[in-house]
Amino acid sequence: MDMMTNSPTSQETGHGDHPKPTNNSNNRPSARFCHLHPDILYRIASRLPPKEFARTSILSSDWRWSACPRLTFDAAAICKCPREDLHKLDHFRRYINEVNGVLQKHQDKLVETLEVKVDFVDSILLARHIDAWVHFAAASRTKSLTLDLKPERFRQYKGHLYEFPFQLLDQGSISRLQHMQLSFVSLNPPSCFKGFPNLRKLRLQALRVSRKDLENMLSHCPTLEWLYIDRCHLDDALIMVDTPLSRLLYLRVDCCKLTKIKFNVVNLATFEYNGSFVPIDLVHSFKLKSANIEFDDEVVFPHMLASLLGGLPGLQNLTFKTCSLYLEKPWSWDNRLKFSNLRHLQLLMFIWPEDVDKVLYSVSFLRVTPFIEKLEVHFCGSGLWLAESSPCRKDIGHCKYSYLKDIWITGFKAARGQLEFLMLVVENAPALEVLLVEIGEYPPASCLYGAPRPRNNEKAKTIVRTCLSTVLPQNVRFDVKE
């Protein structure tokens, strides 16, 4: 194909400024880059990786890119200095001059992606320039806009956040936006603002916005597929979006001070949460494949389990981690809810030394997962090796895990609570095929309590092998290791 030939000769172009296609040796019309409108050329180039885009200049002696459809302005890279020095006036001026100089060369050109990465620590100096850059994005038909303005220590920063200039966006520029990241930005949309109708991907980080404005904006993003809310400050510690977001596939909420999370997302595939224990209401998400949930405060086990059951009924794969799990004695479980679709359960449990003998109680998680096939349990922080006191599994009652085939347990120290938990599960898993037990600290080579403790690995391995020898079917692939 002749698309990579040099520019046509005057004989080939004919009259006027519009060259006409030529014929190749097979008398077939040949297309050349020079025949295409510049906007189309920029769209083609925008699909290329950066290195391939740079190489396009060798395709023709006459054809050179005068504009780049993807512009990234990283202050640390441009000023070539540590982030803590970026606030110095000479660095700020250098960065501003560099950005303005490049954007001036791209006036009236299509720029599909614009990324601005600079610490917003001098609002008087920076704000009006960022306004101009947002205005440039609107005029350049930008589809992907990133304003990453968070300072290095933004949590301790007491200054003003950048006020997003909604007044600089017309309906056309709002409709063109498909990807957007706003970090260290304050949102105060006008009453007439109706969201971003074609936005597919949105990340909000260290944002200041009212609950009402956030919910209103998200409710008017009907094409949203990916949403990440990270360390945002809301005036009301709730996120409740009742309007259906039928295209949302990925949702993540990190480190926001909230009291409840509620979304109407029927096609959600992945949910991730990291923060304090709060009710999570995704009751419409029956297609939810994976959830990764981490609570960073103390959690009472039955309360946590009841909350997850009520809010994530359609879940298929769950990774649950807690920094402090409070295990109570067995409670009367009269809730009929089950994780009927759950197949893979991964538990990362930080157990305080005083609760190591209560590990057996966590088996209640399995009682609400009737179709579980794979179980991973990672015990973290249990300081007692080979503990003797523990509730007995015979007092817990039996429940068959008829579909459970694969068990992997780490952080195992043969404390009696751990041992009773393991034996109870194995005894009630008739379809078990693989069992792997790893002795020692989890994560490996870690010690969360300061000074290293005596290693009892060999004795723990002997205890595991001896106890399981009476209950483990012969066809199970079993291994215990450090």
C-alpha positions as a printed Julia matrix, in Angstrom:
482×3 Matrix{Float64}:
   0.0     0.0     0.0
   1.32    3.48   -0.9
   0.17    5.44    2.16
   3.78    5.97    3.24
   5.09    7.51   -0.02
   6.42   11.03   -0.35
   4.3    14.04   -1.22
   2.73   14.02   -4.69
   4.29   15.9    -7.57
   2.58   18.84   -9.24
   1.48   16.56  -12.06
  -0.21   14.24   -9.59
  -1.97   16.96   -7.66
  -3.65   18.56  -10.65
  -5.2    22.01  -10.25
  -5.86   23.85   -7.01
  -4.89   22.93   -3.46
  -6.61   19.54   -3.36
  -4.4    16.7    -4.6
  -6.16   13.84   -6.27
  -5.4    10.17   -5.71
  -2.85    8.58   -8.02
  -2.77    5.08   -9.47
  -0.16    2.54   -8.53
   1.41   -0.06  -10.83
  -1.75   -2.16  -10.64
  -3.92    0.77  -11.73
  -5.56    0.93   -8.32
  -6.09    4.32   -6.65
  -3.5     4.94   -3.93
  -4.26    6.95   -0.79
  -1.7     9.29    0.71
  -1.53   11.01    4.07
  -1.44   14.35    2.34
  -4.94   13.7     0.99
  -6.4    13.6     4.5
  -7.76   16.53    6.47
  -5.38   17.57    9.34
  -8.01   16.76   11.98
  -8.24   13.21   10.64
  -4.45   12.91   10.71
  -4.4    14.02   14.33
  -7.08   11.49   15.21
  -5.02    8.72   13.63
  -1.91    9.81   15.49
  -3.76   10.01   18.8
  -4.24    6.24   18.69
  -0.47    5.63   18.47
   1.84    5.01   21.43
   4.11    8.02   22.11
   7.22    6.45   20.56
   5.36    5.42   17.42
   3.86    8.89   17.18
   7.35   10.42   17.22
   8.44    8.14   14.4
   5.68    9.29   12.06
   7.8    12.26   10.98
   9.98    9.98    8.87
   7.1     8.8     6.72
   7.4    11.72    4.36
   9.99   14.39    3.64
   7.25   17.0     3.45
   4.88   15.74    6.11
   5.81   16.72    9.67
   3.56   17.0    12.66
   3.2    20.59   13.74
   0.87   19.65   16.6
   0.56   16.76   19.04
  -2.9    15.47   19.96
  -1.7    14.45   23.45
  -0.03   16.97   25.71
   1.3    16.22   29.21
   2.83   18.94   31.36
   4.47   17.44   34.47
   6.06   20.22   36.53
   8.67   17.97   38.15
   9.81   16.68   34.75
   9.81   20.1    33.07
  11.62   21.91   35.89
  13.9    18.92   36.58
  13.78   19.42   40.32
  12.4    17.63   43.41
   8.74   18.23   44.15
   9.52   20.08   47.36
  11.31   22.75   45.28
   8.48   23.3    42.81
   6.96   26.1    44.89
   9.98   28.33   44.26
   9.08   31.29   42.08
  11.62   30.63   39.34
  10.38   27.06   38.9
   6.76   28.2    38.77
   7.57   30.76   36.11
   9.56   28.28   34.08
   6.7    25.8    34.18
   4.07   28.41   33.25
   6.18   29.76   30.39
   6.82   26.25   29.07
   3.12   25.32   29.1
   2.02   28.61   27.57
   4.67   28.37   24.86
   3.64   24.88   23.8
  -0.09   25.67   23.87
   0.52   28.75   21.74
   1.96   26.49   19.03
  -1.16   24.32   19.22
  -3.76   27.03   18.82
  -6.62   25.99   16.51
  -5.45   22.37   16.54
  -7.17   19.26   17.81
  -5.69   18.21   21.17
  -7.48   15.09   22.36
  -5.6    14.76   25.67
  -4.38   17.5    28.0
  -2.7    16.65   31.31
  -1.56   19.27   33.82
   0.46   18.01   36.79
   1.67   20.68   39.19
   1.46   21.37   42.94
  -1.23   23.99   43.52
   0.45   25.86   46.38
   0.36   29.42   44.99
  -3.24   30.06   43.99
  -2.67   33.68   42.99
   0.09   32.78   40.56
  -1.35   29.57   39.15
  -5.15   29.84   39.13
  -5.52   32.28   36.23
  -3.07   30.26   34.12
  -4.9    27.0    34.79
  -8.14   28.77   33.82
  -6.51   29.66   30.5
  -5.38   26.06   30.01
  -8.9    24.76   30.66
 -10.21   27.31   28.17
  -7.63   26.02   25.68
  -8.87   22.46   26.24
 -12.43   23.55   25.55
 -11.41   25.3    22.32
  -9.2    22.37   21.23
 -12.01   19.81   21.4
 -10.24   17.92   24.16
 -11.7    14.52   25.09
  -9.41   13.67   28.02
  -8.62   16.3    30.67
  -6.39   15.79   33.72
  -5.85   18.46   36.38
  -3.55   16.79   38.93
  -2.92   19.71   41.26
  -2.42   18.05   44.64
   0.68   19.16   46.6
   3.07   16.53   47.88
   1.65   16.78   51.41
  -1.83   17.83   50.45
  -3.45   16.46   53.62
  -1.51   18.98   55.72
  -1.94   21.78   53.2
  -4.2    24.57   54.51
  -4.41   26.7    51.37
  -7.16   27.04   48.8
  -8.07   24.37   46.28
  -8.38   25.23   42.62
 -11.92   26.3    41.71
 -12.96   24.42   38.6
 -14.08   27.02   35.99
 -17.39   25.65   34.78
 -18.09   29.03   33.17
 -15.32   28.38   30.62
 -16.99   25.28   29.24
 -19.79   25.48   26.7
 -22.17   22.64   25.97
 -20.01   21.45   23.1
 -16.85   21.1    25.16
 -18.79   19.48   28.01
 -20.26   16.94   25.6
 -16.87   16.11   24.08
 -15.23   15.16   27.39
 -14.9    11.39   27.77
 -12.12   11.01   30.37
 -11.44   13.36   33.27
  -9.26   13.42   36.39
  -9.62   16.23   38.92
  -7.2    16.29   41.86
  -7.12   19.01   44.55
 -10.05   20.81   42.98
 -13.13   22.46   44.44
 -16.39   21.91   42.54
 -19.16   24.48   42.72
 -21.19   23.86   39.58
 -23.85   26.38   38.57
 -27.48   25.46   39.08
 -27.94   24.96   35.35
 -25.12   22.39   35.11
 -26.4    18.99   33.94
 -23.31   16.82   34.11
 -21.08   15.36   31.42
 -23.31   13.39   29.02
 -20.51   11.46   27.27
 -18.04   11.0    30.12
 -16.82    7.4    30.36
 -14.0     7.58   32.91
 -13.8     9.85   35.97
 -11.31   10.08   38.83
 -11.92   12.52   41.68
  -9.07   12.91   44.15
  -8.76   15.19   47.18
 -11.86   16.96   45.95
 -13.99   19.42   47.89
 -17.63   19.26   46.86
 -21.04   19.17   48.47
 -22.85   15.87   48.59
 -25.74   17.33   46.59
 -23.5    18.65   43.81
 -21.54   15.38   43.57
 -24.65   13.26   43.39
 -26.23   15.6    40.86
 -23.12   15.48   38.66
 -22.82   11.7    38.79
 -26.54   11.29   38.11
 -26.04   13.19   34.84
 -23.16   11.06   33.57
 -25.23    8.32   31.88
 -22.31    6.84   29.9
 -19.94    6.55   32.87
 -18.07    3.22   32.88
 -15.23    3.82   35.38
 -15.4     5.86   38.6
 -12.73    6.37   41.29
 -13.43    8.62   44.31
 -10.27    9.08   46.36
  -9.82   11.04   49.63
 -12.58   13.48   48.83
 -14.15   15.8    51.38
 -17.94   15.95   51.37
 -19.99   18.3    53.51
 -22.38   15.42   54.24
 -20.63   12.09   54.75
 -22.88   10.19   52.35
 -22.69    9.1    48.74
 -26.12    8.07   47.5
 -26.74    7.98   43.76
 -30.22    6.61   43.17
 -30.28    7.45   39.46
 -29.33    4.27   37.54
 -25.79    4.32   36.13
 -26.4     1.38   33.84
 -23.01    1.49   32.1
 -20.8     1.71   35.19
 -18.51   -1.35   35.31
 -15.84   -0.26   37.82
 -16.31    1.63   41.09
 -13.66    2.43   43.7
 -13.93    4.53   46.87
 -10.79    5.22   48.92
 -10.2     6.96   52.25
 -13.27    9.2    52.26
 -14.93   10.03   55.59
 -18.34    8.54   54.91
 -21.26    7.03   56.77
 -22.85    5.22   53.83
 -22.29    4.33   50.18
 -25.22    3.66   47.87
 -25.22    3.32   44.08
 -27.78    2.01   41.61
 -25.42    0.17   39.24
 -27.0    -2.91   37.7
 -24.04   -3.87   35.48
 -21.21   -3.2    37.93
 -18.44   -5.81   37.56
 -15.79   -4.62   40.06
 -16.09   -2.74   43.36
 -13.19   -1.66   45.59
 -13.38    0.09   48.94
 -10.76    1.19   51.47
 -11.76    3.13   54.57
 -13.74    3.0    57.76
 -16.48    0.45   58.22
 -19.65    1.81   56.6
 -22.79    0.24   55.15
 -22.34   -0.45   51.44
 -25.54   -0.65   49.4
 -25.1    -2.18   45.95
 -28.23   -4.3    46.11
 -28.97   -3.86   42.39
 -25.54   -5.16   41.33
 -26.37   -8.8    40.67
 -23.63   -9.05   38.02
 -20.89   -8.05   40.47
 -17.9   -10.31   39.77
 -15.29   -9.02   42.21
 -15.18   -6.91   45.35
 -12.03   -5.88   47.2
 -12.95   -4.41   50.59
 -10.56   -3.18   53.28
 -11.71   -1.66   56.57
  -9.01    0.34   58.33
 -10.66    0.46   61.75
 -11.92   -2.1    64.26
 -14.74   -4.22   62.91
 -17.12   -6.4    64.9
 -17.33   -9.6    62.88
 -21.1   -10.29   62.91
 -21.94   -6.64   62.15
 -19.54   -6.62   59.23
 -20.85   -9.89   57.84
 -24.49   -8.79   58.08
 -23.66   -5.51   56.34
 -21.86   -7.19   53.42
 -24.66   -9.71   52.99
 -27.27   -7.0    52.84
 -25.35   -4.76   50.43
 -23.57   -7.14   48.04
 -25.98  -10.02   47.41
 -24.8   -10.89   43.87
 -21.07  -11.05   44.59
 -18.98  -13.78   42.92
 -15.43  -13.17   44.24
 -14.63  -11.37   47.5
 -11.33  -10.18   48.95
 -11.86   -8.88   52.46
  -9.18   -7.31   54.63
  -9.42   -5.73   58.04
  -6.78   -4.09   60.2
  -8.56   -5.15   63.39
 -11.22   -7.85   63.46
 -13.11   -8.24   66.73
 -14.26  -11.85   67.01
 -17.18  -12.39   69.33
 -18.53  -15.64   70.65
 -20.98  -17.51   68.4
 -24.13  -15.55   67.85
 -27.6   -16.68   66.85
 -27.64  -16.31   63.06
 -31.25  -15.88   61.94
 -30.53  -13.97   58.71
 -31.67  -15.93   55.66
 -29.43  -13.98   53.28
 -26.65  -15.92   51.56
 -23.84  -15.16   49.15
 -25.48  -17.44   46.63
 -23.11  -16.51   43.79
 -19.85  -16.39   45.76
 -17.25  -18.84   44.46
 -13.91  -17.42   45.67
 -13.35  -15.98   49.14
 -10.08  -14.37   50.26
  -9.82  -13.28   53.91
  -6.91  -11.2    55.2
  -7.47  -10.97   58.92
  -5.37   -9.04   61.43
  -5.84  -10.9    64.7
  -4.79   -9.37   68.02
  -3.02  -11.76   70.42
  -5.96  -11.7    72.82
  -8.28  -12.9    70.04
  -6.1   -15.64   68.56
  -8.05  -18.29   70.46
 -11.3   -17.07   68.83
 -10.23  -17.63   65.22
 -12.66  -20.54   64.97
 -15.59  -18.11   65.1
 -14.65  -16.71   61.68
 -15.92  -19.95   60.15
 -19.32  -18.23   60.19
 -18.24  -16.53   56.96
 -18.33  -19.89   55.21
 -21.83  -20.67   56.45
 -23.26  -17.94   54.22
 -21.31  -19.08   51.14
 -23.02  -22.36   50.21
 -21.39  -22.64   46.77
 -17.84  -21.56   47.58
 -15.16  -23.37   45.57
 -11.91  -21.68   46.62
 -10.95  -20.37   50.07
  -7.89  -18.27   50.97
  -7.24  -17.25   54.57
  -4.23  -15.09   55.46
  -3.75  -14.71   59.22
  -1.81  -11.58   60.07
  -0.59  -10.42   63.48
  -1.53  -13.44   65.59
   1.32  -13.39   68.09
   0.75  -16.69   69.87
   2.43  -19.84   68.64
   0.98  -23.23   69.52
  -1.65  -21.75   71.85
  -3.56  -24.29   73.9
  -6.8   -22.56   74.84
  -9.51  -22.28   72.21
 -13.19  -23.01   71.6
 -13.76  -26.52   70.34
 -15.12  -27.1    66.86
 -17.52  -29.69   68.23
 -19.37  -26.88   69.98
 -19.81  -24.88   66.79
 -21.96  -27.29   64.82
 -21.4   -28.64   61.34
 -22.16  -27.18   57.94
 -21.19  -28.87   54.68
 -19.13  -26.98   52.09
 -20.01  -29.34   49.29
 -18.38  -27.38   46.47
 -15.15  -26.37   48.21
 -12.18  -27.74   46.23
  -9.21  -25.52   47.0
  -7.94  -24.19   50.38
  -4.87  -22.0    50.9
  -3.97  -20.8    54.42
  -0.98  -18.61   55.33
   0.24  -17.03   58.56
  -0.47  -20.35   60.25
   1.18  -20.9    63.66
  -0.76  -23.91   64.87
  -2.54  -21.93   67.55
  -5.45  -24.04   68.65
  -8.02  -21.63   67.25
  -6.35  -21.83   63.84
  -6.09  -25.58   64.04
  -9.75  -26.02   65.01
 -10.75  -23.72   62.14
  -8.71  -25.71   59.62
  -9.94  -29.1    60.78
 -13.6   -28.01   60.87
 -13.41  -26.8    57.26
 -11.53  -29.89   56.02
 -13.92  -32.29   57.75
 -16.88  -30.66   56.02
 -15.42  -30.31   52.5
 -16.1   -33.65   50.79
 -15.05  -32.36   47.35
 -11.68  -31.01   48.53
  -8.85  -31.46   46.0
  -6.03  -29.12   47.11
  -4.9   -28.0    50.58
  -1.86  -25.75   51.11
  -0.81  -24.53   54.57
   2.05  -22.04   54.99
   3.66  -21.76   58.42
   5.03  -18.47   59.77
   4.38  -14.75   59.54
   2.11  -13.16   56.94
   3.23  -11.26   54.97
   6.4   -13.37   54.77
   9.45  -12.15   56.68
   7.38   -9.56   58.54
   7.11   -9.0    62.25
   4.36   -6.61   63.25
   5.09   -6.58   66.96
   8.7    -5.43   67.01
  11.25   -7.99   68.19
  11.25  -11.36   66.39
   9.59  -14.2    68.23
  10.92  -17.73   68.66
  10.39  -19.78   65.52
   8.36  -22.94   66.01
   7.96  -23.78   62.34
   8.98  -27.43   62.5
   6.79  -28.15   65.5
   3.85  -26.36   63.85
   4.29  -28.4    60.67
   4.35  -31.62   62.67
   1.14  -30.66   64.5
  -0.66  -29.85   61.24
   0.37  -33.09   59.54
  -0.52  -35.19   62.59
  -3.96  -33.64   63.13
  -4.97  -33.69   59.47
  -3.81  -37.26   58.91
  -7.01  -38.55   60.52
  -9.47  -36.37   58.6
  -7.86  -35.65   55.21
  -8.96  -37.89   52.31
  -6.1   -39.65   50.52
  -6.84  -38.14   47.11
  -6.3   -34.56   48.36
  -3.11  -32.86   47.18
  -1.73  -31.62   50.51
   1.37  -29.58   51.31
   2.58  -27.75   54.4
   5.58  -25.46   54.13
   7.26  -22.34   55.48
